[in-house]
Amino acid sequence: MPITEDGIYDVALRLIEADGVEALTMRKLAMALNANPMSLYHHVPNKEAVLRGATARVGSRFSTRDPQHLPWQDRLRHMLLDFRELALEHPKLMTYCLGRAEYIQPDDSFWLDLTDVLAAAGLPAEEIPRVAATLCATLTGLMISELTGVVQQWATLPSAPGGGPCPAPTRPDLDAMARFVLNGVLASVENHPARVPEQG
Amino acid sequence: MPITEDGIYDVALRLIEADGVEALTMRKLAMALNANPMSLYHHVPNKEAVLRGATARVGSRFSTRDPQHLPWQDRLRHMLLDFRELALEHPKLMTYCLGRAEYIQPDDSFWLDLTDVLAAAGLPAEEIPRVAATLCATLTGLMISELTGVVQQWATLPSAPGGGPCPAPTRPDLDAMARFVLNGVLASVENHPARVPEQG
DNA sequence: ACCTGAACACCGTTCAAGT
DNA sequence: ACCTGAACACCGTTCAAGT
């Protein structure tokens, strides 16, 4: 079968999730595609573009069926938890791309829905981009920390010099920690000084 | 002058802040040290150790004069803002190490002070490591997003499909956004269900 | 003990040559 | 248009040989 751009991104994504981003090589990628390493350069300008393409492919999988009839709190909750689910499905690539710019774009449904929800929450238009940006930053930290394993490591650390280590958090524990952060985010929006609460 | 382990870390840190982590090379590092590339391996096992050493050197600069007489809210505020200042002083290296494990260790004064503050806030001992872990995760996201420039980019994005872009945030704006996240963190701790508020 | 040159096994990418 | 082999300019690291 011939090489296609999307085929390159798909195989790259598979290799990344198997061995990590740092193990991805143009030569290995070509081998997995049964192609000559140099053939890739006829479909893709360079390695950076491969990583960008794989990232975009994951991003396109984010299908938010944003339930617009629900209260904004529930909509925000769904969005952020959906984002987390997607990140947990592609841990290796997401760990990579959460740490650099450009993984959330202005025309992503995630960004559009997020700003829409914040408008529904009663935030004035000029405040929305900055509040949305801080929410994305918080979400970034939660997911990077969970995906790299630091958060599990921290949660296991002793809280006092003499104390023993805590039991490692299980998946339900991590879910609870994510919801704890989420509740803080919701409270921050609710208490934003410029917010005009919806009447009724 | 002879090569020393600390000298290697210091020069590595300088090169990293000048050109970024990905531009650091054992060969360039040796050149900056006026040494043969292979000489480094007599003082350091490999490149990973160089990055770990440089990271530890930045971490040791975190001098928290934790004002224990202040209310826990003020102590927490100081700690997190001090952390941010340190990160802003070493943006390139911090961007790198915030994205991987092990940059906060159990015997770091940052961790010890953080757990101490949470105890002063009235959190039960068994809850402290997990709350501390989520706070570190939030802080990680804020700083990664600020250092990579995503948060500035997001804050500049239009909030509605028809709307124009917002003005780029200035340093005071970024400070305000950091305080916004900080207030959310404080509120999360204050409202933690297991917290026993201090009397008086 | 410390340094060094040559060498090995890799990279990403260019380019001229093939079909 | 698409593919390919050789080659270039790099990497990190090993190792035998030097002082």
CSV table of C-alpha atoms (C1' of nucleotides) in Angstrom, one decimal:
chain,number,residue,atom,x,y,z
A,1,MET,CA,0.0,0.0,0.0
A,2,PRO,CA,1.3,3.5,-0.8
A,3,ILE,CA,2.3,5.9,1.8
A,4,THR,CA,-0.1,8.7,2.8
A,5,GLU,CA,0.2,11.6,5.1
A,6,ASP,CA,-2.5,10.4,7.4
A,7,GLY,CA,-1.0,6.9,7.4
A,8,ILE,CA,2.3,8.4,8.6
A,9,TYR,CA,0.6,10.3,11.4
A,10,ASP,CA,-1.4,7.2,12.5
A,11,VAL,CA,1.7,4.9,12.6
A,12,ALA,CA,3.7,7.7,14.3
A,13,LEU,CA,1.0,7.9,17.0
A,14,ARG,CA,1.0,4.1,17.5
A,15,LEU,CA,4.8,4.0,17.8
A,16,ILE,CA,4.8,7.0,20.2
A,17,GLU,CA,2.3,5.3,22.5
A,18,ALA,CA,4.3,2.1,22.3
A,19,ASP,CA,7.8,3.5,23.1
A,20,GLY,CA,7.5,7.2,23.9
A,21,VAL,CA,8.0,10.3,21.9
A,22,GLU,CA,11.8,10.3,22.4
A,23,ALA,CA,12.1,6.9,20.8
A,24,LEU,CA,10.3,8.0,17.6
A,25,THR,CA,12.7,8.2,14.7
A,26,MET,CA,12.2,8.9,11.1
A,27,ARG,CA,14.0,5.7,10.3
A,28,LYS,CA,11.9,3.6,12.6
A,29,LEU,CA,8.8,5.3,11.4
A,30,ALA,CA,9.7,4.4,7.8
A,31,MET,CA,10.5,0.8,8.9
A,32,ALA,CA,7.0,0.5,10.5
A,33,LEU,CA,5.5,1.8,7.2
A,34,ASN,CA,7.6,-0.7,5.1
A,35,ALA,CA,9.1,2.2,3.4
A,36,ASN,CA,12.5,3.7,2.7
A,37,PRO,CA,13.3,6.4,5.3
A,38,MET,CA,13.7,9.0,2.6
A,39,SER,CA,10.3,8.4,1.1
A,40,LEU,CA,8.7,10.0,4.1
A,41,TYR,CA,10.0,13.4,3.1
A,42,HIS,CA,7.9,13.3,0.0
A,43,HIS,CA,4.7,13.4,2.1
A,44,VAL,CA,5.9,15.4,5.2
A,45,PRO,CA,8.4,18.2,5.4
A,46,ASN,CA,10.2,17.0,8.6
A,47,LYS,CA,10.0,15.3,11.9
A,48,GLU,CA,8.4,18.2,13.7
A,49,ALA,CA,5.5,18.1,11.2
A,50,VAL,CA,5.0,14.4,12.0
A,51,LEU,CA,4.6,15.2,15.7
A,52,ARG,CA,2.3,18.1,14.9
A,53,GLY,CA,0.2,15.9,12.6
A,54,ALA,CA,0.0,13.2,15.2
A,55,THR,CA,-1.1,15.8,17.8
A,56,ALA,CA,-3.7,17.2,15.5
A,57,ARG,CA,-5.0,13.6,15.0
A,58,VAL,CA,-5.5,13.1,18.7
A,59,GLY,CA,-7.1,16.6,19.0
A,60,SER,CA,-9.6,15.8,16.3
A,61,ARG,CA,-10.8,12.8,18.4
A,62,PHE,CA,-12.0,15.2,21.0
A,63,SER,CA,-15.7,15.0,20.3
A,64,THR,CA,-17.5,17.1,22.8
A,65,ARG,CA,-21.2,16.6,22.7
A,66,ASP,CA,-21.6,19.7,24.7
A,67,PRO,CA,-25.0,19.4,26.4
A,68,GLN,CA,-26.1,23.0,26.0
A,69,HIS,CA,-29.3,22.5,27.9
A,70,LEU,CA,-27.5,21.7,31.1
A,71,PRO,CA,-26.4,24.4,33.6
A,72,TRP,CA,-23.0,25.8,32.8
A,73,GLN,CA,-21.4,24.1,35.8
A,74,ASP,CA,-22.3,20.7,34.4
A,75,ARG,CA,-21.2,21.6,30.9
A,76,LEU,CA,-17.8,22.7,32.2
A,77,ARG,CA,-17.5,19.6,34.3
A,78,HIS,CA,-18.2,17.4,31.3
A,79,MET,CA,-15.7,19.2,29.1
A,80,LEU,CA,-12.8,19.0,31.4
A,81,LEU,CA,-13.5,15.4,32.4
A,82,ASP,CA,-13.8,14.5,28.6
A,83,PHE,CA,-10.5,16.2,28.0
A,84,ARG,CA,-8.9,14.1,30.8
A,85,GLU,CA,-10.3,10.9,29.3
A,86,LEU,CA,-8.8,11.7,26.0
A,87,ALA,CA,-5.5,12.5,27.5
A,88,LEU,CA,-5.5,9.2,29.4
A,89,GLU,CA,-6.1,7.4,26.2
A,90,HIS,CA,-3.0,8.9,24.6
A,91,PRO,CA,-0.6,9.4,27.5
A,92,LYS,CA,2.7,9.4,25.8
A,93,LEU,CA,1.8,11.9,23.1
A,94,MET,CA,-0.2,14.1,25.4
A,95,THR,CA,2.6,14.3,27.9
A,96,TYR,CA,4.7,15.6,25.0
A,97,CYS,CA,2.3,18.1,23.6
A,98,LEU,CA,0.9,19.4,26.9
A,99,GLY,CA,4.4,20.8,27.5
A,100,ARG,CA,4.6,23.0,24.4
A,101,ALA,CA,2.6,25.7,22.7
A,102,GLU,CA,-0.2,25.4,20.1
A,103,TYR,CA,-2.0,22.3,21.2
A,104,ILE,CA,-5.2,24.2,21.7
A,105,GLN,CA,-6.2,26.3,18.7
A,106,PRO,CA,-8.8,29.1,18.4
A,107,ASP,CA,-11.0,26.9,16.1
A,108,ASP,CA,-10.9,23.8,18.2
A,109,SER,CA,-14.3,22.8,19.4
A,110,PHE,CA,-12.7,22.6,22.9
A,111,TRP,CA,-11.9,26.3,22.9
A,112,LEU,CA,-15.2,27.3,21.3
A,113,ASP,CA,-17.2,25.3,23.8
A,114,LEU,CA,-15.1,26.6,26.7
A,115,THR,CA,-15.6,30.2,25.9
A,116,ASP,CA,-19.3,29.5,25.2
A,117,VAL,CA,-19.7,28.0,28.7
A,118,LEU,CA,-17.9,30.9,30.3
A,119,ALA,CA,-20.3,33.3,28.6
A,120,ALA,CA,-23.2,31.2,29.8
A,121,ALA,CA,-21.7,31.5,33.3
A,122,GLY,CA,-22.2,35.2,33.2
A,123,LEU,CA,-18.6,36.3,32.6
A,124,PRO,CA,-18.2,39.5,30.5
A,125,ALA,CA,-16.8,39.0,27.1
A,126,GLU,CA,-13.5,40.8,27.8
A,127,GLU,CA,-12.7,38.6,30.7
A,128,ILE,CA,-13.5,35.3,29.0
A,129,PRO,CA,-10.2,34.7,27.2
A,130,ARG,CA,-8.1,35.2,30.3
A,131,VAL,CA,-10.3,33.0,32.5
A,132,ALA,CA,-10.4,30.4,29.8
A,133,ALA,CA,-6.6,30.6,29.6
A,134,THR,CA,-6.1,30.0,33.3
A,135,LEU,CA,-8.5,27.1,33.2
A,136,CYS,CA,-6.5,25.5,30.4
A,137,ALA,CA,-3.3,26.1,32.3
A,138,THR,CA,-4.7,24.4,35.4
A,139,LEU,CA,-6.0,21.5,33.3
A,140,THR,CA,-2.5,21.3,31.7
A,141,GLY,CA,-0.8,20.9,35.0
A,142,LEU,CA,-3.2,18.3,36.3
A,143,MET,CA,-2.8,16.2,33.2
A,144,ILE,CA,0.9,16.5,32.8
A,145,SER,CA,1.4,15.7,36.5
A,146,GLU,CA,-0.9,12.7,36.2
A,147,LEU,CA,0.6,11.4,32.9
A,148,THR,CA,4.2,11.7,34.0
A,149,GLY,CA,3.4,10.1,37.3
A,150,VAL,CA,4.6,13.0,39.5
A,151,VAL,CA,1.2,13.4,41.1
A,152,GLN,CA,1.1,9.8,42.1
A,153,GLN,CA,4.6,10.2,43.5
A,154,TRP,CA,3.8,13.3,45.4
A,155,ALA,CA,0.7,11.9,46.9
A,156,THR,CA,2.8,9.0,48.2
A,157,LEU,CA,5.3,11.3,49.9
A,158,PRO,CA,5.3,11.5,53.7
A,159,SER,CA,3.6,14.6,55.0
A,160,ALA,CA,5.9,14.9,58.1
A,161,PRO,CA,9.6,14.3,58.4
A,162,GLY,CA,9.0,11.4,60.8
A,163,GLY,CA,5.9,10.0,59.0
A,164,GLY,CA,5.8,7.0,56.7
A,165,PRO,CA,4.9,7.1,53.0
A,166,CYS,CA,1.2,7.0,52.1
A,167,PRO,CA,-0.2,4.2,50.0
A,168,ALA,CA,0.0,4.9,46.3
A,169,PRO,CA,-3.2,6.4,44.8
A,170,THR,CA,-5.4,4.1,42.8
A,171,ARG,CA,-7.3,5.0,39.7
A,172,PRO,CA,-10.4,6.0,41.8
A,173,ASP,CA,-8.1,8.1,44.0
A,174,LEU,CA,-6.8,9.9,40.9
A,175,ASP,CA,-10.4,10.5,39.7
A,176,ALA,CA,-11.2,12.0,43.1
A,177,MET,CA,-8.1,14.3,42.9
A,178,ALA,CA,-9.2,15.4,39.4
A,179,ARG,CA,-12.6,16.2,40.7
A,180,PHE,CA,-11.1,18.1,43.6
A,181,VAL,CA,-9.2,20.4,41.1
A,182,LEU,CA,-12.4,20.6,39.0
A,183,ASN,CA,-14.4,21.8,42.0
A,184,GLY,CA,-11.8,24.5,42.7
A,185,VAL,CA,-12.0,25.6,39.0
A,186,LEU,CA,-15.8,25.8,39.2
A,187,ALA,CA,-15.6,27.8,42.5
A,188,SER,CA,-13.1,30.2,40.9
A,189,VAL,CA,-15.5,30.9,38.0
A,190,GLU,CA,-18.5,31.3,40.3
A,191,ASN,CA,-16.6,33.8,42.5
A,192,HIS,CA,-15.0,35.8,39.7
A,193,PRO,CA,-15.5,39.4,40.7
A,194,ALA,CA,-16.6,40.5,37.2
A,195,ARG,CA,-19.3,37.7,36.9
A,196,VAL,CA,-22.9,38.7,36.5
A,197,PRO,CA,-24.8,35.6,37.8
A,198,GLU,CA,-27.7,34.5,35.6
A,199,GLN,CA,-31.1,35.4,37.1
A,200,GLY,CA,-33.6,32.7,37.8
B,1,MET,CA,41.1,25.7,35.8
B,2,PRO,CA,40.2,22.1,36.3
B,3,ILE,CA,36.7,20.6,35.6
B,4,THR,CA,34.5,20.1,38.6
B,5,GLU,CA,31.0,18.5,38.8
B,6,ASP,CA,29.4,21.8,40.0
B,7,GLY,CA,31.2,23.7,37.3
B,8,ILE,CA,29.7,21.4,34.7
B,9,TYR,CA,26.2,22.0,36.1
B,10,ASP,CA,26.7,25.8,36.3
B,11,VAL,CA,27.9,26.1,32.7
B,12,ALA,CA,25.1,23.7,31.6
B,13,LEU,CA,22.5,25.9,33.3
B,14,ARG,CA,24.0,29.0,31.5
B,15,LEU,CA,23.9,27.3,28.1
B,16,ILE,CA,20.4,26.0,28.7
B,17,GLU,CA,19.1,29.5,29.5
B,18,ALA,CA,20.9,30.9,26.5
B,19,ASP,CA,19.8,28.4,23.9
B,20,GLY,CA,17.3,26.1,25.3
B,21,VAL,CA,17.6,22.5,26.7
B,22,GLU,CA,17.3,20.9,23.3
B,23,ALA,CA,20.4,22.8,22.1
B,24,LEU,CA,22.5,21.5,25.0
B,25,THR,CA,25.1,19.0,23.8
B,26,MET,CA,27.9,17.3,25.6
B,27,ARG,CA,30.3,18.5,22.9
B,28,LYS,CA,29.1,22.1,23.2
B,29,LEU,CA,29.2,21.9,27.0
B,30,ALA,CA,32.8,20.7,26.9
B,31,MET,CA,33.7,23.5,24.5
B,32,ALA,CA,32.2,26.1,26.9
B,33,LEU,CA,34.3,24.5,29.6
B,34,ASN,CA,37.4,24.6,27.5
B,35,ALA,CA,37.6,20.8,27.8
B,36,ASN,CA,37.7,17.8,25.7
B,37,PRO,CA,34.2,16.3,25.2
B,38,MET,CA,35.3,13.0,26.7
B,39,SER,CA,36.7,14.6,29.8
B,40,LEU,CA,33.2,15.3,31.1
B,41,TYR,CA,32.5,11.6,31.5
B,42,HIS,CA,35.1,11.5,34.3
B,43,HIS,CA,33.0,13.8,36.4
B,44,VAL,CA,29.5,12.9,35.3
B,45,PRO,CA,28.0,9.6,34.2
B,46,ASN,CA,26.0,10.9,31.2
B,47,LYS,CA,23.9,13.7,29.8
B,48,GLU,CA,20.8,12.9,31.9
B,49,ALA,CA,22.9,13.4,35.0
B,50,VAL,CA,23.9,16.8,33.7
B,51,LEU,CA,20.3,17.9,33.4
B,52,ARG,CA,19.5,16.4,36.8
B,53,GLY,CA,22.4,18.3,38.3
B,54,ALA,CA,21.4,21.6,36.7
B,55,THR,CA,17.8,21.1,37.9
B,56,ALA,CA,19.0,20.4,41.5
B,57,ARG,CA,21.1,23.5,41.4
B,58,VAL,CA,18.1,25.6,40.5
B,59,GLY,CA,16.0,23.9,43.2
B,60,SER,CA,18.6,24.7,45.8
B,61,ARG,CA,18.2,28.3,45.0
B,62,PHE,CA,14.6,28.1,46.4
B,63,SER,CA,15.1,29.8,49.7
B,64,THR,CA,11.8,30.0,51.4
B,65,ARG,CA,11.9,32.2,54.4
B,66,ASP,CA,8.6,30.8,55.4
B,67,PRO,CA,7.1,33.3,57.8
B,68,GLN,CA,5.6,30.9,60.3
B,69,HIS,CA,4.0,33.5,62.4
B,70,LEU,CA,1.6,34.6,59.6
B,71,PRO,CA,-1.8,33.0,58.9
B,72,TRP,CA,-1.5,29.8,56.7
B,73,GLN,CA,-3.2,31.6,53.8
B,74,ASP,CA,-0.4,34.2,53.7
B,75,ARG,CA,2.3,31.5,54.0
B,76,LEU,CA,0.8,29.5,51.2
B,77,ARG,CA,0.6,32.7,49.1
B,78,HIS,CA,4.2,33.5,49.7
B,79,MET,CA,5.4,30.0,48.9
B,80,LEU,CA,3.7,29.7,45.6
B,81,LEU,CA,4.6,33.2,44.5
B,82,ASP,CA,8.2,32.6,45.4
B,83,PHE,CA,8.2,29.4,43.4
B,84,ARG,CA,6.9,31.4,40.4
B,85,GLU,CA,9.6,34.0,40.8
B,86,LEU,CA,12.2,31.3,40.8
B,87,ALA,CA,10.7,29.6,37.7
B,88,LEU,CA,10.6,32.9,35.9
B,89,GLU,CA,14.3,33.4,36.6
B,90,HIS,CA,15.2,30.1,34.9
B,91,PRO,CA,12.5,29.8,32.2
B,92,LYS,CA,14.2,27.4,29.9
B,93,LEU,CA,15.3,24.8,32.4
B,94,MET,CA,12.1,25.0,34.4
B,95,THR,CA,10.0,24.5,31.2
B,96,TYR,CA,12.0,21.3,30.8
B,97,CYS,CA,11.9,19.9,34.3
B,98,LEU,CA,8.3,20.9,35.1
B,99,GLY,CA,7.3,18.4,32.4
B,100,ARG,CA,8.9,15.4,34.0
B,101,ALA,CA,9.0,13.6,37.3
B,102,GLU,CA,11.3,14.1,40.3
B,103,TYR,CA,11.7,17.9,40.4
B,104,ILE,CA,10.1,18.1,43.8
B,105,GLN,CA,11.6,15.8,46.3
B,106,PRO,CA,10.4,14.8,49.8
B,107,ASP,CA,13.3,16.6,51.5
B,108,ASP,CA,13.0,19.8,49.6
B,109,SER,CA,12.2,22.7,51.8
B,110,PHE,CA,9.4,23.5,49.4
B,111,TRP,CA,7.6,20.2,50.1
B,112,LEU,CA,8.3,20.3,53.8
B,113,ASP,CA,7.0,23.9,54.1
B,114,LEU,CA,4.0,23.1,51.9
B,115,THR,CA,2.9,20.1,54.1
B,116,ASP,CA,3.5,22.2,57.2
B,117,VAL,CA,1.3,25.0,55.9
B,118,LEU,CA,-1.5,22.5,55.1
B,119,ALA,CA,-1.3,21.1,58.6
B,120,ALA,CA,-1.6,24.6,60.0
B,121,ALA,CA,-4.6,25.1,57.8
B,122,GLY,CA,-6.3,22.3,59.7
B,123,LEU,CA,-6.1,19.5,57.2
B,124,PRO,CA,-5.8,16.0,58.7
B,125,ALA,CA,-2.5,14.3,58.2
B,126,GLU,CA,-3.7,11.6,55.9
B,127,GLU,CA,-5.2,14.1,53.5
B,128,ILE,CA,-2.2,16.4,53.3
B,129,PRO,CA,-0.1,14.5,50.7
B,130,ARG,CA,-2.9,14.4,48.2
B,131,VAL,CA,-3.9,18.0,48.6
B,132,ALA,CA,-0.3,19.0,48.4
B,133,ALA,CA,0.1,16.9,45.2
B,134,THR,CA,-2.9,18.6,43.6
B,135,LEU,CA,-1.5,22.0,44.5
B,136,CYS,CA,1.8,21.2,43.0
B,137,ALA,CA,0.0,19.9,39.9
B,138,THR,CA,-1.9,23.2,39.5
B,139,LEU,CA,1.3,25.2,40.1
B,140,THR,CA,3.0,23.1,37.4
B,141,GLY,CA,0.3,23.8,34.9
B,142,LEU,CA,0.3,27.5,35.6
B,143,MET,CA,4.1,27.8,35.2
B,144,ILE,CA,4.5,25.5,32.2
B,145,SER,CA,1.8,27.4,30.4
B,146,GLU,CA,3.3,30.8,31.3
B,147,LEU,CA,6.9,29.7,30.5
B,148,THR,CA,6.0,28.2,27.1
B,149,GLY,CA,3.9,31.2,26.2
B,150,VAL,CA,0.7,29.2,25.7
B,151,VAL,CA,-1.2,31.1,28.4
B,152,GLN,CA,-0.3,34.4,26.7
B,153,GLN,CA,-1.5,32.9,23.4
B,154,TRP,CA,-4.7,31.6,24.8
B,155,ALA,CA,-5.5,34.9,26.6
B,156,THR,CA,-5.1,36.6,23.2
B,157,LEU,CA,-7.6,34.3,21.4
B,158,PRO,CA,-11.0,35.6,20.4
B,159,SER,CA,-13.7,34.5,22.8
B,160,ALA,CA,-16.4,34.4,20.1
B,161,PRO,CA,-16.1,33.2,16.4
B,162,GLY,CA,-16.8,36.7,15.2
B,163,GLY,CA,-14.8,38.6,17.8
B,164,GLY,CA,-11.4,40.0,17.3
B,165,PRO,CA,-8.3,39.0,19.3
B,166,CYS,CA,-7.7,40.4,22.7
B,167,PRO,CA,-4.6,42.5,23.4
B,168,ALA,CA,-1.7,40.4,24.6
B,169,PRO,CA,-1.3,40.2,28.3
B,170,THR,CA,1.5,42.3,29.9
B,171,ARG,CA,3.5,41.2,32.9
B,172,PRO,CA,1.0,42.8,35.4
B,173,ASP,CA,-1.7,40.9,33.6
B,174,LEU,CA,0.2,37.6,34.0
B,175,ASP,CA,0.7,38.5,37.7
B,176,ALA,CA,-3.0,39.0,38.0
B,177,MET,CA,-3.7,35.7,36.3
B,178,ALA,CA,-1.3,33.9,38.7
B,179,ARG,CA,-3.1,35.5,41.7
B,180,PHE,CA,-6.4,34.4,40.3
B,181,VAL,CA,-5.2,30.8,40.2
B,182,LEU,CA,-3.7,31.2,43.7
B,183,ASN,CA,-7.0,32.5,45.1
B,184,GLY,CA,-8.7,29.4,43.7
B,185,VAL,CA,-6.1,27.2,45.3
B,186,LEU,CA,-6.7,28.9,48.7
B,187,ALA,CA,-10.4,28.6,48.4
B,188,SER,CA,-10.1,24.8,47.6
B,189,VAL,CA,-8.1,24.3,50.7
B,190,GLU,CA,-10.4,26.4,52.8
B,191,ASN,CA,-13.4,24.5,51.6
B,192,HIS,CA,-11.8,21.0,51.8
B,193,PRO,CA,-14.5,18.7,53.4
B,194,ALA,CA,-12.0,17.1,55.8
B,195,ARG,CA,-10.6,20.4,57.1
B,196,VAL,CA,-11.0,21.3,60.7
B,197,PRO,CA,-10.7,25.1,60.8
B,198,GLU,CA,-8.5,26.5,63.5
B,199,GLN,CA,-10.5,28.0,66.4
B,200,GLY,CA,-9.9,31.6,67.4
C,1,DA,C1',43.5,9.7,38.8
C,2,DC,C1',42.7,12.3,35.0
C,3,DC,C1',42.7,13.3,30.1
C,4,DT,C1',42.3,12.3,25.0
C,5,DG,C1',41.8,10.6,20.1
C,6,DA,C1',39.6,7.4,17.3
C,7,DA,C1',35.7,4.9,16.7
C,8,DC,C1',30.8,3.0,17.0
C,9,DA,C1',26.1,3.2,16.5
C,10,DC,C1',23.0,6.1,15.9
C,11,DC,C1',20.3,10.7,14.4
C,12,DG,C1',17.7,14.3,10.8
C,13,DT,C1',18.1,15.8,6.4
C,14,DT,C1',19.9,16.9,1.4
C,15,DC,C1',20.6,15.7,-3.1
C,16,DA,C1',21.5,13.6,-7.3
C,17,DA,C1',20.0,9.7,-9.6
C,18,DG,C1',16.7,6.5,-10.8
C,19,DT,C1',11.5,4.7,-12.4
D,1,DA,C1',5.4,12.3,-9.4
D,2,DC,C1',7.3,9.2,-6.5
D,3,DC,C1',11.1,6.5,-4.7
D,4,DT,C1',16.0,5.5,-3.3
D,5,DG,C1',21.0,5.1,-2.1
D,6,DA,C1',24.9,7.6,-0.7
D,7,DA,C1',26.4,11.1,1.9
D,8,DC,C1',26.7,15.1,5.3
D,9,DA,C1',26.8,17.1,9.6
D,10,DC,C1',25.7,16.1,13.7
D,11,DC,C1',24.6,13.2,18.3
D,12,DG,C1',25.9,10.3,23.0
D,13,DT,C1',28.9,7.1,24.6
D,14,DT,C1',32.8,3.4,24.8
D,15,DC,C1',37.4,2.2,25.0
D,16,DA,C1',42.1,1.7,24.6
D,17,DA,C1',46.0,4.5,25.0
D,18,DG,C1',48.4,8.1,27.0
D,19,DT,C1',50.3,11.4,31.3
